[in-house]
Amino acid sequence: MKRSSKTYLWVFSGLALVTLGSLVMTSHSHAQEQGALYMDIGQPLDARVEDLLSRMTLEEKIALVHADSKFTSAAIPRLGLPRRWLSDGPHGVREDVGPDTWKPAGRTDDFASFMPALIGLAATWNTDLATAYGKVIGEEARQRGKQIMLGPGMNIMRTPLNGRNFEYPGEDPFLSSRMVVNYIRAVQAEDVASCAKHFVANDQEWDRGTVNVEMDERALREIYLPAFKAAVQEAGVLSVMSAYNKFRGYWCAENDYLLNKILKDEWGFKGLVMSDWAGTHSTDGSVLGGLDLEMGTDVLPYGKFFMADAFRDGVQSGKFPKSLLDDKARRNLRQIVATKSIEGRSPGAINTKEHQAAARRIAEESLVLLKNENNALPLDADKVKSIAVIGENAVQLQHYGGGSARIKTFYEVTPLEGLVRRVGDRATISYSMGYAEKQNEELANQAVRAASQADLVIYVGGLNHRLLFDAESKDRVDMKLPYGQDQLLSRLVEANPRTIVVFFGGGPMEMGDWLAKVPAVVQAWYPGMEGGNALAAMLFGDVNPSGKLSCTFPKRLQDSPAHALNNYPGKDGTVRYEEGLLVGYRWYDTKKVEPLFPFGYGLSYTRFEYSNLSVSPAKEGKDGMLVATFDVKNVGSREGGEVPQLYVEDLKPRLARPVKELKGFSKVFLKAGEQKSVTIPINRSSFAFYDPARRAWAAEKGDFKILIGSSSRDIRLQDNVRLTQTTFDK
Ligand code: BGC
């Protein structure tokens, strides 16, 4: 077997010996393993795993199923298994902490690219960009010596208030699935394991460590599970993280139904299930409930972990069958072998030009233009003489916030910096904060003065990663703009009607009366290290916005399903998802509640016309039973990107269904005047609902409408199709 050379870097810190570097491996040229099958990289994965397993002692197997520091599990030098490093997270490779605390390790080689938040990635509706994103994560993780990256998160936006909405791909299971599948494939193509998290129903941070979630089987199958299922079955994700909460009375980390029955038996998941950090509650429950790797439990030494000495003793006494431990060890080994941890990986790369370009492109396509009256945007750089930039988020660094998704970045271009780079040589740019951590009259007055003296205002506000906004462990308390921004915006637009509003934030915000008066509003999410450049390019028209909302913006919190039904954050320790399937646009459309900005919505600097829809049988060998074909034409004067969306309406459902469900989309780029034919495959699954009585997906004969829209509420074309046969799929 060919062996890559290993780097050994050791540093003494006090008395402790700390390993450093991306390719830290313990010595492993042992006579008995030379020539062993598992060392032969030409052998199939399963054969290598079985061979390795057959050589392991009980203690070694136990070492595989629990941590030996905050983010590692132990090396097994005798067999040449290096220490296994895990790392957050979804938006880049987190700075190192520990070994036994959450405190930063204080290293100087743990910087990483800071990518746009996943909610923004989803708003690109561009699956190629999910691939580009995953490649950055994978390459940087490899360079940093990480075997498992703890992401992507794929919990569904059930409430606008969830403090981690920014980390997740929004409210729709189909869009989420498409994005996470490409992300995961790209990470894993770099010999790094992804981790699909948090399985499942960790849809609020409030009480996340205790709350019990109750939902019906259809909501589980149709809304909350699809992204995980796609991660497992389409992307072959190598690990899954269980959620903190309980599901139907049992902790997610020891939930036989979720972990053993659904994930492993039904879906055929062969990877490992790890706990969330300190989300393990008992030895019996975890061992029997399907957990394979215990991380983050708040005890020391590590032998006291639930799946350490107590598990070993249980196997020795015959309380737990050996086969159970073997199964868990096998799942861990599978990830270890699949990520080439034994033979060693080639070095990765960090913050390359390509990574920066990917971050920029994703940020550009994630920007959603919510309002643009009388073509207020794009701005003409030759005509703007003075700009008053106002708002804390014009200068606020976002990378080191939000919780486990934080990044120690090399750089972050703020909006103010981006604007200065773009037009600083020809326009006078002033900056005023406008508000601080609370409403501040003096700051507001200064900002209003600056606004009245400039040609135009670029306001950059919204939310941030401070606790009670977009941050882990707590939710937002309401959907309003904090720090008196509504009042400030009313005053600014009064002082200068040319007020362009840009919001940061991981989800929807209520917007005050000022909305009717300002000419333009942009939703920027958290656009990452290239955010300021991307934003300036979009405001000045170098880039034509093509992002579409990955979540509905309701007019007010009470309009949104969980809140309308008073089912958040739960009563007596339980939250009941009584809205069932009606999450996001499924609720607003079915209940006819007018949103502020609908799901799938986003403006462009050009206009697109749709025509000639036909739905016909797919050609043999194509990946659909039917295919929707239609033309999209750019009828404006600028090049631009559009996202045609395909929704299916069941005209006479046997069981109640939302009025429409997203089942396909495409992102097309068109030059001015150009027309393209777009095809979107339609499968049996596009028509199916989950039939709890049969425990199967039912595509039932009957009539359906195929709706093609520029958003969920801007349907441009439609056609009827009839299914003549009923089919059931597992
Ligand atoms: C979060 C996980 C994260 C883990 C490790 C937990 O608090 O819920 O998403 O991966 O910490 O940092």
XYZ file of C-alpha atoms and ligand atoms in Angstrom:
742
model
C 0.000 0.000 0.000
C 1.231 3.453 -0.817
C 1.575 5.632 2.258
C 1.648 9.379 2.168
C 4.247 10.857 4.443
C 2.964 12.105 7.752
C 3.781 15.332 9.471
C 4.338 15.303 13.196
C 4.051 18.589 14.959
C 4.249 18.689 18.682
C 4.061 21.648 20.926
C 4.559 21.776 24.661
C 2.054 23.914 26.449
C 2.868 23.854 30.118
C 3.118 20.220 30.961
C 0.549 19.044 28.490
C 1.525 17.609 25.175
C -0.766 19.008 22.526
C -0.876 17.766 18.976
C -0.936 20.276 16.195
C -1.286 20.218 12.455
C -3.541 18.729 9.914
C -1.880 15.417 9.447
C -1.263 14.357 12.985
C -1.004 10.601 13.042
C 0.375 8.335 15.653
C 2.996 5.833 14.684
C 1.370 2.799 13.151
C 3.744 0.540 11.349
C 3.031 -2.572 13.342
C 4.171 -5.906 12.155
C 0.842 -7.648 12.599
C -1.004 -5.080 10.459
C 1.453 -5.094 7.593
C -0.284 -6.811 4.749
C -3.660 -6.765 6.534
C -6.625 -6.497 4.234
C -7.913 -3.266 5.776
C -4.610 -1.565 4.941
C -5.129 -2.311 1.268
C -6.827 0.702 -0.287
C -7.710 -1.405 -3.311
C -10.191 -3.436 -1.244
C -13.881 -2.496 -1.055
C -14.890 -0.247 1.829
C -17.065 -2.860 3.551
C -14.358 -5.503 3.377
C -11.800 -3.141 4.905
C -14.211 -2.198 7.670
C -15.017 -5.823 8.513
C -11.368 -6.773 8.549
C -10.502 -3.898 10.828
C -13.389 -4.666 13.146
C -12.333 -8.295 13.418
C -8.955 -7.200 14.761
C -10.256 -4.930 17.497
C -10.395 -5.547 21.205
C -13.371 -4.646 23.341
C -11.536 -1.609 24.736
C -10.650 -0.408 21.258
C -14.216 -0.662 20.097
C -15.383 1.248 23.141
C -12.825 3.963 22.350
C -14.530 4.460 18.998
C -17.937 5.282 20.448
C -17.178 8.189 22.739
C -15.088 11.345 22.796
C -11.668 11.820 24.334
C -11.778 15.628 24.240
C -14.348 18.233 23.226
C -14.002 17.465 19.518
C -12.008 14.244 19.189
C -12.207 10.539 19.714
C -9.168 8.510 20.627
C -6.484 7.203 18.326
C -5.910 3.462 18.163
C -2.208 3.399 17.452
C -1.926 -0.370 17.353
C -4.105 -0.420 14.260
C -2.938 2.818 12.752
C -6.117 4.766 13.449
C -5.292 8.402 14.048
C -7.114 10.548 16.553
C -10.365 11.589 14.950
C -11.086 15.314 14.788
C -14.581 16.694 14.428
C -15.360 20.343 13.884
C -18.166 22.783 13.558
C -19.621 23.692 11.354
C -21.867 24.626 8.547
C -20.344 27.965 7.506
C -16.655 27.180 7.661
C -14.191 25.284 9.821
C -14.529 26.632 13.334
C -11.586 27.720 15.463
C -10.235 24.963 17.702
C -11.289 24.825 21.332
C -10.420 22.616 24.221
C -9.130 20.038 24.684
C -11.498 19.790 27.659
C -13.169 23.196 27.623
C -15.044 25.455 25.243
C -12.292 28.010 25.528
C -10.395 28.686 22.315
C -7.238 26.618 22.071
C -5.386 29.814 21.261
C -3.852 28.588 18.052
C -2.733 30.696 15.172
C -3.406 28.187 12.420
C -7.151 27.777 12.853
C -8.474 30.530 10.636
C -10.908 29.619 7.876
C -13.056 31.072 5.153
C -16.297 32.539 6.428
C -19.068 31.490 4.079
C -22.584 32.956 3.745
C -25.146 31.484 6.142
C -27.064 28.439 4.910
C -30.354 30.330 4.806
C -28.659 32.554 2.213
C -27.229 29.618 0.313
C -30.773 28.284 0.034
C -31.891 31.708 -1.215
C -29.594 31.335 -4.224
C -31.754 28.397 -5.371
C -28.625 27.379 -7.207
C -27.600 23.796 -6.521
C -24.243 24.347 -8.261
C -23.468 26.882 -5.580
C -24.287 24.321 -2.895
C -21.633 22.169 -4.548
C -19.166 25.056 -4.625
C -19.912 25.724 -0.966
C -19.328 22.101 0.043
C -16.030 22.040 -1.821
C -14.756 24.983 0.202
C -15.799 23.324 3.458
C -14.261 20.001 2.427
C -10.929 21.401 1.253
C -10.512 23.600 4.298
C -11.526 20.807 6.675
C -8.922 18.543 5.135
C -6.273 21.178 5.468
C -7.248 21.655 9.091
C -7.096 17.920 9.732
C -10.799 17.402 10.397
C -12.461 14.120 9.566
C -16.035 15.138 10.293
C -17.621 18.524 9.670
C -20.676 19.157 11.850
C -23.082 20.362 9.222
C -25.095 21.088 7.278
C -27.989 21.806 9.606
C -31.319 20.999 7.998
C -34.032 21.740 10.519
C -37.112 23.322 9.041
C -38.102 26.907 9.763
C -41.228 26.289 11.797
C -41.142 29.636 13.555
C -39.560 32.897 12.417
C -38.142 33.200 15.938
C -35.803 30.198 15.997
C -32.382 31.543 16.968
C -30.699 29.154 14.525
C -32.822 29.790 11.459
C -29.776 31.373 9.827
C -27.974 28.007 9.971
C -30.737 26.124 8.176
C -32.012 26.167 4.589
C -35.477 27.573 5.253
C -39.061 26.373 5.334
C -39.374 23.977 2.431
C -38.321 20.317 2.496
C -37.761 20.069 -1.251
C -35.533 23.145 -1.523
C -33.680 22.074 1.625
C -33.097 18.587 0.248
C -31.716 19.798 -3.058
C -29.279 22.161 -1.370
C -27.995 19.820 1.347
C -27.511 16.898 -1.040
C -25.105 18.863 -3.225
C -23.391 20.427 -0.233
C -22.775 17.027 1.393
C -21.629 15.306 -1.791
C -19.076 18.050 -2.341
C -17.756 17.927 1.224
C -17.472 14.162 1.138
C -15.776 14.211 -2.268
C -12.908 15.858 -0.379
C -12.528 12.847 1.956
C -14.277 14.639 4.787
C -17.481 13.356 6.381
C -20.513 15.613 6.636
C -22.900 15.444 9.555
C -26.602 15.992 8.939
C -27.992 17.774 11.985
C -30.086 18.004 14.194
C -32.123 14.851 13.842
C -34.928 15.823 14.322
C -37.382 18.577 15.257
C -34.858 20.859 16.918
C -36.890 23.705 15.476
C -36.574 26.088 18.388
C -33.688 26.932 20.670
C -35.925 27.803 23.565
C -35.860 24.791 25.939
C -34.013 22.817 23.298
C -32.397 20.620 25.935
C -35.664 19.556 27.529
C -38.632 20.174 25.271
C -40.673 17.252 23.983
C -41.944 17.566 20.406
C -45.206 15.972 19.343
C -46.222 15.915 15.709
C -48.249 13.622 13.525
C -46.622 11.101 11.246
C -47.412 12.972 8.057
C -45.769 16.173 9.272
C -42.737 14.155 10.287
C -42.478 12.374 6.952
C -43.486 15.187 4.624
C -41.916 18.219 6.294
C -39.236 17.420 8.856
C -37.575 14.264 7.514
C -37.130 14.715 3.750
C -33.846 16.637 3.887
C -32.366 14.019 6.214
C -33.621 11.217 4.033
C -32.108 12.829 0.953
C -28.844 13.361 2.851
C -28.756 9.648 3.642
C -30.076 8.112 0.464
C -28.907 10.541 -2.189
C -25.774 12.047 -0.703
C -24.612 9.058 1.341
C -23.916 11.222 4.351
C -21.486 9.469 6.680
C -22.824 10.846 9.953
C -25.962 12.240 11.536
C -26.257 14.253 14.748
C -29.217 13.593 16.993
C -31.101 16.595 18.327
C -31.182 17.845 21.921
C -34.937 17.657 22.316
C -37.269 14.772 22.948
C -39.455 13.389 20.227
C -42.695 11.695 21.262
C -41.452 11.359 24.782
C -37.953 10.002 24.126
C -34.678 11.862 23.826
C -33.621 12.112 20.207
C -30.238 10.619 21.158
C -31.945 7.479 22.396
C -34.930 7.380 20.175
C -35.403 3.876 18.880
C -38.084 4.944 16.424
C -36.029 7.731 14.855
C -32.576 6.196 14.956
C -33.058 2.459 14.655
C -36.356 2.130 12.871
C -36.432 5.046 10.460
C -32.839 6.078 9.906
C -31.108 2.717 9.978
C -33.753 0.106 9.124
C -36.005 1.979 6.750
C -33.492 4.245 5.063
C -30.554 1.882 5.219
C -28.213 4.416 6.838
C -24.808 2.798 7.325
C -22.999 5.734 8.894
C -22.816 6.780 12.531
C -25.214 8.703 14.722
C -23.488 11.044 17.143
C -25.088 12.905 19.989
C -25.239 16.649 20.096
C -22.810 18.000 22.690
C -24.152 17.043 26.107
C -27.243 15.612 24.492
C -26.718 12.070 25.799
C -28.767 11.045 28.803
C -28.189 7.427 29.762
C -26.177 4.363 28.934
C -29.102 2.018 28.354
C -31.072 4.507 26.322
C -28.196 5.436 24.050
C -26.827 1.960 23.599
C -30.215 0.499 22.769
C -31.708 3.591 21.174
C -29.314 3.788 18.252
C -26.551 6.194 19.261
C -23.083 5.323 17.905
C -20.853 8.123 19.158
C -21.224 10.128 22.328
C -19.874 13.671 22.188
C -19.727 16.601 24.551
C -21.103 15.070 27.739
C -20.267 17.335 30.627
C -18.188 14.943 32.753
C -14.528 14.144 33.174
C -12.688 11.880 32.819
C -13.983 10.566 29.516
C -14.332 7.077 30.924
C -17.382 8.387 32.734
C -19.216 9.076 29.492
C -22.415 7.057 29.194
C -20.964 5.039 26.343
C -17.519 4.498 27.866
C -16.803 2.317 30.924
C -20.456 1.672 31.671
C -21.022 0.398 28.143
C -17.920 -1.792 28.349
C -19.073 -3.236 31.664
C -22.483 -3.898 30.192
C -20.973 -5.809 27.287
C -18.733 -7.781 29.620
C -21.575 -8.725 31.921
C -23.734 -9.782 29.006
C -26.268 -7.014 29.589
C -25.648 -5.712 26.067
C -24.966 -8.108 23.216
C -21.520 -7.814 21.653
C -23.197 -7.388 18.309
C -24.572 -4.046 19.445
C -21.109 -2.710 20.150
C -19.859 -4.210 16.909
C -22.570 -2.438 14.995
C -21.643 0.910 16.518
C -17.917 0.338 16.015
C -18.555 -0.700 12.420
C -20.447 2.513 11.694
C -17.601 4.583 13.107
C -15.028 2.587 11.197
C -16.967 3.071 8.024
C -16.601 6.834 8.341
C -12.957 6.512 9.350
C -12.067 4.303 6.412
C -14.210 6.258 3.947
C -12.424 9.485 4.817
C -9.054 7.832 4.153
C -7.931 8.310 7.700
C -5.741 5.238 7.728
C -3.722 5.817 4.601
C -3.698 9.572 5.172
C -5.167 12.310 3.030
C -3.441 14.748 0.787
C -3.324 18.293 2.169
C -6.325 20.498 1.519
C -6.296 24.242 1.032
C -7.511 27.244 2.952
C -8.907 30.548 1.802
C -7.682 30.188 -1.742
C -8.708 32.537 -4.539
C -11.264 29.906 -5.541
C -12.701 29.815 -2.043
C -12.986 33.578 -2.002
C -14.618 33.544 -5.415
C -17.110 30.910 -4.272
C -17.938 32.928 -1.163
C -18.464 36.001 -3.331
C -20.623 34.292 -5.923
C -22.801 32.623 -3.277
C -23.215 35.932 -1.473
C -24.147 37.692 -4.722
C -26.777 35.147 -5.650
C -28.164 34.992 -2.128
C -29.202 38.641 -2.053
C -32.956 39.017 -2.383
C -34.336 42.246 -3.778
C -37.648 42.626 -1.941
C -38.715 45.987 -3.250
C -37.501 48.236 -6.045
C -39.852 51.052 -6.894
C -39.250 53.070 -10.031
C -35.964 51.288 -10.565
C -34.389 52.933 -7.547
C -31.748 50.240 -7.920
C -29.268 49.756 -9.405
C -27.482 52.937 -8.510
C -25.439 54.726 -11.125
C -21.900 55.119 -9.818
C -21.316 58.068 -12.129
C -24.260 60.007 -10.801
C -24.145 59.422 -7.064
C -22.103 62.176 -5.454
C -22.727 61.534 -1.777
C -23.977 58.579 0.214
C -24.964 58.452 3.858
C -24.321 54.913 5.024
C -26.319 54.310 8.183
C -26.850 51.348 10.478
C -24.773 49.155 12.730
C -24.605 46.244 10.306
C -22.692 48.385 7.819
C -19.690 47.954 10.094
C -20.557 45.044 12.387
C -18.371 41.971 11.926
C -20.583 38.892 11.858
C -18.139 35.996 11.620
C -17.495 35.378 15.280
C -21.093 35.140 16.344
C -24.134 32.956 16.556
C -22.766 30.038 18.591
C -21.222 26.910 17.172
C -21.425 28.268 13.612
C -18.944 31.022 14.414
C -15.765 31.316 12.359
C -12.346 32.806 13.028
C -12.019 34.299 9.596
C -9.076 35.699 7.697
C -11.110 38.718 6.712
C -14.642 39.970 6.396
C -15.579 42.756 4.016
C -18.277 44.799 5.713
C -20.921 46.641 3.687
C -19.262 49.984 4.389
C -15.918 48.663 3.210
C -17.528 47.180 0.107
C -19.155 50.498 -0.752
C -15.954 52.437 -0.201
C -14.077 50.013 -2.451
C -16.727 50.275 -5.122
C -17.435 54.020 -5.256
C -15.178 55.618 -2.651
C -13.065 57.228 -5.355
C -15.945 59.237 -6.763
C -18.585 59.694 -4.093
C -18.403 61.138 -0.607
C -19.394 58.446 1.836
C -20.362 59.289 5.391
C -21.133 56.769 8.061
C -23.369 57.012 11.080
C -24.448 54.205 13.319
C -28.069 55.342 13.844
C -28.621 52.966 16.743
C -26.525 50.904 19.103
C -27.371 48.010 21.368
C -30.402 49.959 22.226
C -32.340 52.813 20.739
C -30.196 55.923 20.999
C -31.621 59.387 20.324
C -28.287 61.029 19.781
C -27.133 58.445 17.256
C -30.500 58.654 15.544
C -30.319 62.445 15.283
C -26.831 62.286 13.800
C -27.989 59.745 11.252
C -31.004 61.822 10.260
C -28.750 64.838 9.763
C -26.382 62.801 7.601
C -29.336 61.464 5.616
C -30.652 64.925 4.857
C -27.268 66.049 3.563
C -26.569 63.181 1.165
C -27.816 62.257 -2.304
C -29.048 59.009 -0.909
C -29.048 56.765 2.121
C -27.875 53.184 2.219
C -29.220 51.787 5.447
C -27.753 48.486 6.656
C -29.587 47.169 9.687
C -31.711 44.226 10.722
C -30.557 41.552 13.147
C -27.190 40.315 14.355
C -25.712 37.342 16.171
C -26.170 38.664 19.679
C -28.157 36.557 22.096
C -31.919 36.808 21.504
C -31.413 37.390 17.780
C -29.663 34.963 15.427
C -27.831 32.989 18.046
C -27.749 29.511 19.465
C -29.463 28.546 22.738
C -32.177 31.217 22.723
C -34.803 32.357 20.253
C -35.826 35.849 19.274
C -38.518 37.281 21.503
C -40.522 38.800 18.674
C -40.316 39.416 14.940
C -39.730 43.126 15.226
C -36.685 45.086 14.231
C -34.630 45.691 17.369
C -33.045 48.876 18.701
C -35.769 51.241 17.513
C -34.999 50.680 13.850
C -38.620 51.141 12.779
C -38.691 54.651 14.231
C -35.251 55.419 12.848
C -36.217 54.274 9.357
C -39.363 56.414 9.418
C -37.256 59.440 10.257
C -34.598 58.620 7.664
C -37.012 58.268 4.785
C -38.626 61.509 5.864
C -35.208 63.204 5.755
C -34.220 61.552 2.493
C -36.780 59.697 0.385
C -33.964 57.970 -1.481
C -33.372 55.551 1.349
C -32.217 52.104 0.276
C -32.748 49.542 3.033
C -30.546 46.469 3.447
C -31.271 43.900 6.137
C -29.083 41.283 7.701
C -30.876 38.473 9.485
C -31.563 34.776 9.462
C -35.268 35.069 8.805
C -38.255 37.338 8.469
C -38.761 40.656 10.194
C -41.863 42.745 10.617
C -41.533 45.977 8.719
C -43.115 49.236 9.848
C -44.919 51.972 7.934
C -41.624 53.144 6.480
C -41.810 50.179 4.086
C -44.407 51.925 1.936
C -42.165 54.975 1.661
C -38.724 53.585 0.933
C -37.982 52.805 -2.711
C -35.855 49.669 -2.218
C -35.327 46.853 0.271
C -32.727 44.081 0.088
C -32.515 40.958 2.273
C -28.819 40.071 2.678
C -28.992 37.271 5.342
C -25.422 36.880 6.650
C -23.392 37.074 3.464
C -20.003 35.929 4.762
C -16.494 37.250 4.243
C -17.200 38.646 0.761
C -20.570 40.078 1.766
C -19.655 43.753 1.499
C -18.234 43.314 -1.993
C -21.250 41.321 -3.116
C -23.668 43.878 -1.756
C -21.902 46.850 -3.346
C -21.750 45.001 -6.673
C -25.480 44.367 -6.512
C -26.455 47.882 -5.427
C -24.410 49.382 -8.270
C -25.625 46.932 -10.862
C -22.452 44.954 -11.563
C -24.503 42.015 -10.395
C -28.176 41.531 -11.119
C -29.960 40.133 -8.047
C -31.306 36.623 -8.522
C -31.952 35.399 -4.976
C -35.418 34.244 -3.948
C -36.740 33.927 -0.425
C -36.104 30.550 1.178
C -38.743 31.414 3.784
C -41.957 33.402 3.834
C -41.878 36.875 5.360
C -45.253 37.162 7.119
C -46.727 40.569 7.845
C -46.727 39.878 11.549
C -45.672 37.076 13.816
C -49.259 36.143 14.676
C -49.884 35.277 11.019
C -47.364 32.473 11.102
C -48.724 28.983 11.812
C -47.091 28.022 15.112
C -47.941 31.428 16.543
C -51.433 31.701 15.093
C -52.214 28.391 16.790
C -50.405 29.390 19.951
C -48.139 26.362 19.698
C -44.826 27.908 20.510
C -42.671 27.431 22.560
C -44.885 24.759 24.121
C -46.778 24.147 27.316
C -45.711 21.999 30.264
C -42.554 20.942 28.493
C -44.221 19.815 25.278
C -44.631 21.618 21.982
C -47.350 20.272 19.735
C -46.978 20.872 16.025
C -50.712 21.274 15.530
C -50.242 23.055 12.236
C -49.104 19.663 10.916
C -48.141 19.953 7.276
C -49.007 23.616 7.084
C -45.557 25.084 7.579
C -44.401 28.190 5.727
C -46.182 28.920 2.443
C -48.185 25.726 2.871
C -49.972 27.530 5.700
C -50.270 31.003 4.172
C -51.540 29.666 0.860
C -53.923 27.075 2.269
C -55.327 29.452 4.900
C -55.290 32.396 2.482
C -53.185 34.598 4.706
C -51.461 37.339 2.734
C -47.722 37.403 3.508
C -45.530 40.471 3.336
C -43.197 38.706 0.891
C -43.942 35.154 -0.203
C -41.702 32.133 -0.357
C -39.743 31.978 -3.601
C -40.056 35.705 -4.183
C -37.275 38.039 -5.283
C -36.989 40.823 -7.854
C -34.459 41.322 -10.601
C -33.209 44.368 -12.516
C -34.672 42.746 -15.597
C -38.016 41.036 -16.329
C -38.767 37.508 -17.384
C -41.654 36.188 -19.390
C -42.837 32.612 -19.241
C -44.607 30.767 -22.067
C -45.391 27.465 -23.792
C -45.781 25.051 -20.913
C -46.180 21.447 -21.872
C -46.143 18.473 -19.561
C -45.227 15.294 -21.341
C -43.854 11.831 -20.644
C -40.118 11.917 -20.038
C -37.897 10.400 -22.670
C -36.594 7.007 -21.800
C -33.574 7.134 -19.567
C -34.506 10.531 -18.162
C -34.877 10.877 -14.430
C -38.588 11.523 -14.352
C -41.863 9.999 -15.396
C -42.989 13.347 -16.771
C -41.233 16.486 -17.704
C -42.476 20.064 -17.637
C -41.051 22.101 -20.483
C -41.523 25.835 -20.924
C -39.769 28.927 -22.202
C -38.355 31.732 -20.117
C -37.380 34.942 -21.862
C -35.443 37.878 -20.546
C -37.506 40.781 -21.862
C -35.522 43.516 -20.129
C -32.281 45.150 -21.080
C -29.864 43.444 -18.682
C -28.509 39.997 -18.257
C -30.023 38.234 -15.252
C -30.899 35.034 -13.450
C -34.373 33.672 -12.787
C -35.669 30.770 -10.709
C -38.732 29.131 -12.251
C -40.433 27.054 -9.565
C -42.675 24.044 -10.089
C -45.476 23.477 -7.605
C -47.956 20.599 -7.608
C -51.564 20.932 -6.534
C -53.595 17.820 -5.798
C -57.080 18.720 -7.052
C -58.956 16.131 -4.998
C -56.740 14.725 -2.275
C -58.044 11.778 -0.264
C -56.249 13.126 2.806
C -55.961 16.865 3.391
C -52.999 18.458 1.642
C -51.543 21.945 1.373
C -52.861 23.752 -1.703
C -49.489 23.512 -3.326
C -46.074 22.017 -2.742
C -42.723 22.807 -4.332
C -41.520 19.835 -6.373
C -38.962 21.293 -8.732
C -37.011 24.384 -9.699
C -34.245 25.510 -11.952
C -31.946 28.497 -12.070
C -31.489 30.001 -15.496
C -29.269 32.847 -16.626
C -30.354 34.825 -19.653
C -28.787 37.648 -21.608
C -31.007 40.603 -22.494
C -33.532 39.387 -25.051
C -32.481 35.767 -24.703
C -34.955 32.913 -24.365
C -34.283 29.421 -23.070
C -36.315 26.302 -22.859
C -36.433 25.019 -19.294
C -37.227 21.434 -18.341
C -38.074 20.265 -14.861
C -38.548 16.549 -14.169
C -41.680 15.373 -12.379
C -41.584 12.059 -10.548
C -44.034 9.859 -8.734
C -42.753 11.467 -5.551
C -43.850 14.858 -6.893
C -47.472 13.734 -6.498
C -47.136 11.640 -3.385
C -48.259 12.221 0.171
C -47.427 10.048 3.141
C -50.225 7.640 3.930
C -49.850 6.743 7.612
C -52.243 3.795 7.365
C -50.076 2.121 4.744
C -46.824 3.533 6.054
C -45.976 4.424 2.474
C -45.877 7.304 0.023
C -49.036 7.294 -2.045
C -49.265 8.805 -5.509
C -52.946 8.335 -6.105
C -54.763 8.389 -9.370
C -56.593 11.594 -10.064
C -56.065 15.098 -11.350
C -53.233 17.405 -10.448
C -52.231 20.883 -11.449
C -48.676 21.680 -12.402
C -47.982 25.301 -11.551
C -44.929 27.157 -12.811
C -44.157 30.337 -10.919
C -41.626 33.072 -10.447
C -42.529 32.780 -6.751
C -45.014 30.701 -4.754
C -47.591 33.442 -5.359
C -46.687 34.526 -8.855
C -47.826 31.571 -10.927
C -47.189 32.218 -14.606
C -48.171 28.958 -16.297
C -50.236 25.930 -15.457
C -51.337 22.637 -16.859
C -53.395 19.688 -15.656
C -52.178 16.144 -15.523
C -53.989 12.965 -14.619
C -52.467 10.006 -12.871
C -54.233 6.890 -14.049
C -52.724 4.515 -11.518
C -52.172 4.552 -7.789
C -48.720 3.603 -6.558
C -47.197 3.207 -3.118
C -43.534 3.685 -2.378
C -41.639 3.133 0.837
C -24.838 22.476 18.689
C -24.314 21.655 17.525
C -22.811 21.765 17.467
C -22.247 21.300 18.788
C -20.750 21.335 18.865
C -24.139 22.166 19.981
O -24.464 23.094 20.949
O -26.222 22.272 18.821
O -24.893 22.106 16.324
O -22.313 21.035 16.401
O -22.748 22.131 19.828
O -20.294 22.631 18.929
